[in-house]
Structure formats: structure tokens, C-alpha cells
Short mmCIF file of C-alpha atoms in Angstrom, two decimals:
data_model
loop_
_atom_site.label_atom_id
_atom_site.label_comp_id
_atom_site.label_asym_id
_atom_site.label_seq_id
_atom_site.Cartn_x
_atom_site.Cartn_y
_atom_site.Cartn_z
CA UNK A 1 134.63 28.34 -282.34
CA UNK A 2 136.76 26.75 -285.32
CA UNK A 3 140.30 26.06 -285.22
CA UNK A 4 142.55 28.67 -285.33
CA UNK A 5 144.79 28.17 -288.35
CA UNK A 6 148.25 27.14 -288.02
CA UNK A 7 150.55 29.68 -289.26
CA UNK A 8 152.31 28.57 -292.06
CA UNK A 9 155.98 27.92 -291.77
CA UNK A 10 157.82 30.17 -294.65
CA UNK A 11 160.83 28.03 -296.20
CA UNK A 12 164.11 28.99 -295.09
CA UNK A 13 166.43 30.74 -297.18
CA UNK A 14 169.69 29.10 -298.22
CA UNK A 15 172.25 30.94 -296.60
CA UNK A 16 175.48 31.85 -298.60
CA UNK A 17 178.34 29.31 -298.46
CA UNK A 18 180.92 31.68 -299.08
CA UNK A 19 180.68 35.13 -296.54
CA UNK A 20 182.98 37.34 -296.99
CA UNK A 21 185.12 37.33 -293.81
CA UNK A 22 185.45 40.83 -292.68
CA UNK A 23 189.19 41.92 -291.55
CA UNK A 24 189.21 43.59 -287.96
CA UNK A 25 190.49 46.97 -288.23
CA UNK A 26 191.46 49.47 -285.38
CA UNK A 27 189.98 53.52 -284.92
CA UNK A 28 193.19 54.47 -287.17
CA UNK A 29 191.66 51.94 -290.36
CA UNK A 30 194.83 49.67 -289.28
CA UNK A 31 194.04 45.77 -289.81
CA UNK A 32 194.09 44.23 -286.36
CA UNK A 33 195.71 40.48 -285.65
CA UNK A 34 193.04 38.13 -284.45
CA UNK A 35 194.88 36.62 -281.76
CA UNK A 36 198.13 37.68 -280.15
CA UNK A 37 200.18 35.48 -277.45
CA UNK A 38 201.27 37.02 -274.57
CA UNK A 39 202.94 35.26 -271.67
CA UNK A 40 201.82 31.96 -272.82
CA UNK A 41 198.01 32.90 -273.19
CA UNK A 42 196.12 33.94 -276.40
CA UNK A 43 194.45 37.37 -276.63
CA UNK A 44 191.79 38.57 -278.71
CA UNK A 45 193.17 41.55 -280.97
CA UNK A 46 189.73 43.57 -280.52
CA UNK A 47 190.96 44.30 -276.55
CA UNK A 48 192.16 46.60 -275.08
CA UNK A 49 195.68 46.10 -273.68
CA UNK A 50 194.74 46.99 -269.63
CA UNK A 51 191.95 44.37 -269.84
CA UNK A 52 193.86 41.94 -271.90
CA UNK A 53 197.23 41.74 -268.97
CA UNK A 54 194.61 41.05 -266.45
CA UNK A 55 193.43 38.05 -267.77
CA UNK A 56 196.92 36.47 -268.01
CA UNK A 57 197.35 33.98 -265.02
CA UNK A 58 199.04 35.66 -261.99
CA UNK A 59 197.94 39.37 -263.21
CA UNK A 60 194.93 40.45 -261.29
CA UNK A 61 192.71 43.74 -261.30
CA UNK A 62 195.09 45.59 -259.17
CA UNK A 63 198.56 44.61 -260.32
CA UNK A 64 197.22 44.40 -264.03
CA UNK A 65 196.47 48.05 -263.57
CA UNK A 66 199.84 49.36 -262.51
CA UNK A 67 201.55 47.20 -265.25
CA UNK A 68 199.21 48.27 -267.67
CA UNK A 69 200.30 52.04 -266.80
CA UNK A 70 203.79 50.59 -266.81
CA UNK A 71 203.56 49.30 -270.19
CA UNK A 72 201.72 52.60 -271.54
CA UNK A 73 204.46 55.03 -270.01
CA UNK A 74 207.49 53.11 -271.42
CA UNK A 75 206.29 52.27 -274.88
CA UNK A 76 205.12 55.81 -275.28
CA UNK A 77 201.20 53.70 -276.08
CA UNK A 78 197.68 54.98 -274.98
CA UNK A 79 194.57 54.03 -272.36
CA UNK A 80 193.05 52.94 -276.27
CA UNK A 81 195.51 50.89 -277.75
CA UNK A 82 194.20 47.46 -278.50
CA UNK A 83 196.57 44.36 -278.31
CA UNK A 84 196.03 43.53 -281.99
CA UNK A 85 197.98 46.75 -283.09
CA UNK A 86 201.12 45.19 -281.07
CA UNK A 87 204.32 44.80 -282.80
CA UNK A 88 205.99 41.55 -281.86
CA UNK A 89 209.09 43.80 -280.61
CA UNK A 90 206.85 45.46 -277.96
CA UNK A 91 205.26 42.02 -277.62
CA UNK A 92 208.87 41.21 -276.22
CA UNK A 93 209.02 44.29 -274.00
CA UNK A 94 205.48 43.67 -272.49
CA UNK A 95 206.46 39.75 -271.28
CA UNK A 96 210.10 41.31 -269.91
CA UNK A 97 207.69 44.22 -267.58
CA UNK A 98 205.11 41.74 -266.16
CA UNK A 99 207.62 39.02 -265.43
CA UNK A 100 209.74 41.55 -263.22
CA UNK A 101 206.85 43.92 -261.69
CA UNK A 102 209.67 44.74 -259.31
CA UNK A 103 211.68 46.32 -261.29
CA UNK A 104 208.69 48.83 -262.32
CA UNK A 105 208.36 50.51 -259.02
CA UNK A 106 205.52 47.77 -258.03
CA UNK A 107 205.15 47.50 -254.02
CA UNK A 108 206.23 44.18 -252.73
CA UNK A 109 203.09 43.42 -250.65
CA UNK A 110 201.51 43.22 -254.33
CA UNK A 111 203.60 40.06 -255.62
CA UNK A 112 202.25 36.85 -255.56
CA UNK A 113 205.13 35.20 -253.98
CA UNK A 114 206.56 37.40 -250.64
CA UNK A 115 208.08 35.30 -248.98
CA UNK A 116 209.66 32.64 -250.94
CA UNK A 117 211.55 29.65 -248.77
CA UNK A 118 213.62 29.05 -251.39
CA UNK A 119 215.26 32.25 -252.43
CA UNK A 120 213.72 34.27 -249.46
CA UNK A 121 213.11 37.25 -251.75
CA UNK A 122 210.02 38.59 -253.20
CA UNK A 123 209.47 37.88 -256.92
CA UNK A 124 206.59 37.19 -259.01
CA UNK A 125 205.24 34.76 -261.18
CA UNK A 126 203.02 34.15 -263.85
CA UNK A 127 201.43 31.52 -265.96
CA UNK A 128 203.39 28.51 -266.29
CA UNK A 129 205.54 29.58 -264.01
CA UNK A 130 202.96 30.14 -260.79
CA UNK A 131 201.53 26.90 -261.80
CA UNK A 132 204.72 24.91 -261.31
CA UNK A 133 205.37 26.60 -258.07
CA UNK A 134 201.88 25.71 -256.51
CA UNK A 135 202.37 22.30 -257.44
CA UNK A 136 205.71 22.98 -255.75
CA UNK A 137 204.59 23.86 -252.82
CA UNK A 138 201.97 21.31 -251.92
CA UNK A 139 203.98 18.84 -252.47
CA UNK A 140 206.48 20.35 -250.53
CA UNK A 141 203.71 20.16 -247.88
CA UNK A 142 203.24 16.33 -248.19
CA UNK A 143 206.73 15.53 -247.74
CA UNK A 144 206.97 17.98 -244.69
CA UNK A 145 204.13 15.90 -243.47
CA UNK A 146 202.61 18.96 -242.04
CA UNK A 147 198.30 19.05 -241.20
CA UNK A 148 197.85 21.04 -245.14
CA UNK A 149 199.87 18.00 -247.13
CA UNK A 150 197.93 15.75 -245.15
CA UNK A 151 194.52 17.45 -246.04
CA UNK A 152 195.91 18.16 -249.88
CA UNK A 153 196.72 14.09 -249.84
CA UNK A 154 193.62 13.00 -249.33
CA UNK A 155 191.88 15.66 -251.39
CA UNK A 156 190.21 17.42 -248.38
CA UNK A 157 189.87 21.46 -248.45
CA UNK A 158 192.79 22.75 -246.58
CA UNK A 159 191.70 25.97 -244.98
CA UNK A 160 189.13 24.46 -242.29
CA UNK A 161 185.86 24.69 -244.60
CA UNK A 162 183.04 22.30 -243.51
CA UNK A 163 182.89 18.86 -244.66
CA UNK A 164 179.44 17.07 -243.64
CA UNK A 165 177.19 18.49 -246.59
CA UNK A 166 179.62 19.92 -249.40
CA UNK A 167 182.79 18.64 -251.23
CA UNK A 168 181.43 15.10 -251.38
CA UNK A 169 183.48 13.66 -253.92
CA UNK A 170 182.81 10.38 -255.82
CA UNK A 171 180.03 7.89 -254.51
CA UNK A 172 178.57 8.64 -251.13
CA UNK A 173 178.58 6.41 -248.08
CA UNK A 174 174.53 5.80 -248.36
CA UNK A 175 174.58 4.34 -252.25
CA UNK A 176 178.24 2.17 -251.52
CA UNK A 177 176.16 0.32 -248.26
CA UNK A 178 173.13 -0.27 -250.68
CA UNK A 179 175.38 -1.74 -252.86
CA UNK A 180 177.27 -4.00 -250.11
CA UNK A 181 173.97 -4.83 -248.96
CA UNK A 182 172.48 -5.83 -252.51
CA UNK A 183 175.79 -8.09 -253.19
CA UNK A 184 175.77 -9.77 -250.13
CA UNK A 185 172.25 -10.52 -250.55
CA UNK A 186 172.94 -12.41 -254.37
CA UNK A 187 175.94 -14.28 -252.68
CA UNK A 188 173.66 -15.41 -249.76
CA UNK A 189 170.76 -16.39 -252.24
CA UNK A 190 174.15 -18.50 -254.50
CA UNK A 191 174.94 -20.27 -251.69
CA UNK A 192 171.50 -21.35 -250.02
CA UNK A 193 170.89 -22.63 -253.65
CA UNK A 194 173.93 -24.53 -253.99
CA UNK A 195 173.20 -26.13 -250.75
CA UNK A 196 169.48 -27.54 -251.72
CA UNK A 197 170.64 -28.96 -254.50
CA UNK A 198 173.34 -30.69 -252.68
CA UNK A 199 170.54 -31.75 -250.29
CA UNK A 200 168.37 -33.15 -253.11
CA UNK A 201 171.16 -35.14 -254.76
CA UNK A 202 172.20 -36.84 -250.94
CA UNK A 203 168.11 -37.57 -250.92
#
């Protein structure tokens, strides 16, 4: 049987250097805006406005939908309306709604911070805001001394998840005793030929 012949590799077209960049548009023909910034987060223009408030940080599935409805009801928008056709005046109105679901009708078992010790009331947070607060509240839990500070000081998971085979962090105890072992054996091997040549010299 002969060699089967190679197929032969066709030469690769140039490709254009200048594309023409196409413009988003909406269902209406209306040009879209690539990215909008809502509540400190960029969103694409091409989504829709229910999926785009859930991926801001503190909005999940099931508040994002009741402010979504929120937002639809009050600016008179629909289910379709995609974030790039915002104005940056209802821009405005959307940030005021999600940062006070409260005032919207929303239940308070569905904010993210219930029972606040500082101001005792429930409220919610997002983005920048929720972040802050976290960070607020662990350390909060280191000075207090309590069992969580002293788990989130030494980087240990804080809600009693095992420990012996997972979240090993850095080198493990096996490799740092080789490595004891292996310097302890050069300095050993230094010294015991330091002290034949002193030996030879005396001689």
C-alpha cells in the first residue's frame, strides 16, 4: 500500500484590516450603548434589564426579580427593554430603587442585612457598599475575640467545614519536613568537613 498523500494545506487568506464595526441596535432600529454603569458595575447594552440587576453585587435571582418588576411598573418600561436603550435619567431612578428595596414594598426577610448591630434596622446593601460592611463585620469579629474572628484570623473556614484533606493553603507539612530534613543534612555535611580539615592541619 503507498502512502496516502498529505493533503495540501491551502494558503490563508489575508483577512481585512479594516471591518466595519457594526452598531448594536434594539427591535425598534434604536442604536444601543455598548456598556452602561449601573450601581458601580458595567452592563452589556444587548441585556435585558431583569437579567442585567441580578448580576449587580447584592441583587440575587429572587430580589433582582421583584426590583426588576419595580423598575418596569414605575418607569412605565417592558419585560423586553434592554439596558442599552436606558436614558441616564432613568439610569438615576434605577440606582435610587435597588439601593432602598424597602421602600418598594420588598419583604424584610429578603434584605441582605436584617439585623444590623449598628442601626438595628433592616436595610440593604449593594456593591461597594456590602463589601465594606463584610469587611466590617469580620473584623468586628476579631476584635470581639469571639471563636469566627479567631477562625477568620488565621484564615480557617468559619462555619465548621472539615480541615484534614481540603483548604490546604500554601506548602504542606510533608514538603516543609523534607526541606528541614535536606538543610540540616548540608549543615551537618559543612561542619563534619570543617572539622577534618581542622584535623589534618593539627596532624
Amino acid at each position: 500500500m503507498g502512502m496516502a498523500k498529505k493533503a495540501e494545506k491551502k494558503p490563508k487568506g489575508k483577512r481585512p484590516q479594516e471591518q466595519e464595526m457594526r452598531v448594536p441596535t434594539s427591535v425598534d432600529g434604536k442604536e444601543l450603548r455598548g456598556i452602561v454603569r449601573i450601581a458601580g458595575r458595567d452592563l452589556k447594552g444587548h441585556w435585558k434589564l431583569t437579567r442585567a440587576l441580578q448580576t449587580i453585587k447584592g441583587l440575587g435571582p429572587s430580589i433582582g426579580k421583584v426590583l426588576s418588576k419595580a423598575v418596569i411598573t414605575q418607569l412605565s418600561l417592558t419585560n423586553k427593554t434592554l439596558v442599552g436603550e436606558l436614558s441616564e435619567k432613568q439610569v438615576e431612578q434605577i440606582e435610587q430603587i435597588i439601593s432602598n428595596p424597602s421602600k418598594c414594598g420588598v419583604a424584610d426577610f429578603m434584605l441582605n442585612r436584617q439585623r444590623d448591630y449598628v442601626g438595628g434596622k433592616p436595610h440593604h446593601l449593594i456593591s461597594t457598599d456590602l463589601a465594606y460592611a463584610i469587611k466590617q463585620d469580620i473584623d468586628h469579629e476579631k476584635d470581639s475575640q469571639t471563636w469566627k474572628g479567631y477562625r477568620h484570623s488565621y484564615g480557617q473556614p468559619v462555619r465548621g467545614q472539615r480541615t484534614r484533606t481540603t483548604g490546604r493553603k500554601g506548602m504542606s507539612v510533608g514538603v516543609m519536613k523534607k526541606a528541614a530534613k535536606a538543610g540540616a543534612a548540608a549543615a551537618s555535611a559543612a561542619t563534619g568537613a570543617d572539622k577534618g580539615k581542622e584535623k589534618a592541619e593539627k596532624k
